[in-house]
Amino acid sequence: MLVFGAHKGLLSQPRHVIGGHLLSTTCAIIILSLLGKSVFSLVFALAFVLFLMALTETMHPPAAASALVAINNEVTWNFLLPIIFGALVVVFISTIYNNAFRARQYPTHWF
């Protein structure tokens, strides 16, 4: 929703969308393998990925949900591929859609 509705926003840019999902999902899978599925691991993963996204300047709120989904569903490393593919598809389609209009430009920057 962010890349279509708030396409000029910082959190909607490709670095944030792709980087945020990659970082969040990777961290969640690691946390899941170390701590297992529990309320603590869900809370810890959410806090940790929000901290890391802020630190790496890849903040993308929906990416935090990817971390919660990964832990809650006890996924394996195979889950990372569709997450990254999905993020790439969203950026690709948003680029085509937003640039079809003269008044819109997406992305405003890649990195």
Coordinates of C-alpha atoms in Angstrom, one line a residue:
M1 CA 0.0 0.0 0.0
L2 CA 2.8 2.4 0.8
V3 CA 4.5 2.2 -2.6
F4 CA 1.2 3.0 -4.4
G5 CA -0.5 5.4 -2.0
A6 CA 2.6 7.2 -0.5
H7 CA 5.0 6.6 -3.4
K8 CA 7.1 9.7 -2.6
G9 CA 7.6 8.7 1.1
L10 CA 10.9 7.6 2.4
L11 CA 9.5 4.4 3.7
S12 CA 8.2 3.5 0.3
Q13 CA 11.5 3.6 -1.6
P14 CA 13.1 0.4 -3.0
R15 CA 15.9 0.3 -0.4
H16 CA 13.4 0.3 2.4
V17 CA 10.9 -2.1 0.8
I18 CA 13.5 -4.7 -0.3
G19 CA 16.0 -4.2 2.5
G20 CA 13.4 -4.1 5.2
H21 CA 11.8 -7.4 4.2
L22 CA 15.2 -9.1 3.7
L23 CA 16.5 -7.9 7.0
S24 CA 13.3 -8.6 9.0
T25 CA 12.7 -12.1 7.6
T26 CA 16.3 -13.2 7.9
C27 CA 16.5 -12.0 11.5
A28 CA 13.2 -13.6 12.3
I29 CA 14.3 -17.0 11.0
I30 CA 17.5 -16.8 13.0
I31 CA 15.6 -15.8 16.1
L32 CA 13.1 -18.7 15.5
S33 CA 15.9 -21.2 15.2
L34 CA 17.6 -20.0 18.4
L35 CA 14.5 -19.3 20.6
G36 CA 11.7 -21.3 19.0
K37 CA 8.2 -20.0 18.8
S38 CA 7.0 -18.2 21.9
V39 CA 5.5 -14.8 22.9
F40 CA 9.0 -13.8 23.9
S41 CA 10.5 -14.6 20.5
L42 CA 7.8 -12.7 18.8
V43 CA 8.3 -9.6 20.9
F44 CA 12.1 -9.9 20.8
A45 CA 12.1 -10.3 17.0
L46 CA 9.8 -7.3 16.5
A47 CA 11.9 -5.1 18.7
F48 CA 15.1 -6.3 17.2
V49 CA 14.1 -5.9 13.5
L50 CA 12.7 -2.4 14.2
F51 CA 16.0 -1.5 15.8
L52 CA 18.0 -3.0 12.9
M53 CA 15.8 -1.4 10.3
A54 CA 16.3 2.0 12.0
L55 CA 20.1 1.4 12.3
T56 CA 20.4 0.4 8.6
E57 CA 18.0 3.0 7.3
T58 CA 15.7 0.4 5.8
M59 CA 12.6 1.1 7.9
H60 CA 9.5 -0.3 6.2
P61 CA 6.7 -1.0 8.6
P62 CA 5.1 -3.9 6.6
A63 CA 8.5 -5.7 6.8
A64 CA 8.1 -6.0 10.5
A65 CA 5.0 -8.0 9.8
S66 CA 7.1 -10.4 7.8
A67 CA 9.1 -11.2 10.9
L68 CA 6.0 -11.9 12.9
V69 CA 4.6 -14.1 10.2
A70 CA 7.9 -16.0 9.9
I71 CA 8.0 -16.8 13.6
N72 CA 4.3 -17.4 14.1
N73 CA 4.2 -19.9 11.2
E74 CA 7.6 -21.5 12.2
V75 CA 9.0 -21.1 8.7
T76 CA 12.3 -22.4 7.3
W77 CA 14.8 -20.6 5.1
N78 CA 12.7 -21.5 2.1
F79 CA 10.3 -18.7 3.2
L80 CA 13.0 -16.0 2.4
L81 CA 12.7 -16.5 -1.4
P82 CA 9.0 -15.7 -1.8
I83 CA 9.4 -12.7 0.6
I84 CA 12.2 -11.2 -1.5
F85 CA 10.5 -12.1 -4.8
G86 CA 7.3 -10.4 -3.5
A87 CA 9.2 -7.3 -2.5
L88 CA 10.9 -7.1 -5.9
V89 CA 7.5 -7.6 -7.7
V90 CA 5.9 -4.8 -5.6
V91 CA 8.7 -2.4 -6.4
F92 CA 8.6 -3.4 -10.1
I93 CA 4.9 -3.0 -10.5
S94 CA 4.9 0.2 -8.5
T95 CA 7.6 1.6 -10.8
I96 CA 5.5 0.9 -13.9
Y97 CA 2.3 2.1 -12.3
N98 CA 3.6 5.3 -10.8
N99 CA 5.6 6.3 -13.8
A100 CA 2.6 5.9 -16.1
F101 CA 1.4 9.2 -14.8
R102 CA 3.2 12.5 -15.4
A103 CA 2.6 13.8 -11.9
R104 CA 4.0 10.8 -10.3
Q105 CA 7.6 9.5 -10.1
Y106 CA 8.7 6.3 -8.3
P107 CA 11.2 5.7 -7.0
T108 CA 12.4 9.1 -6.0
H109 CA 15.7 7.4 -5.2
W110 CA 17.0 3.8 -5.1
F111 CA 19.5 4.0 -2.3

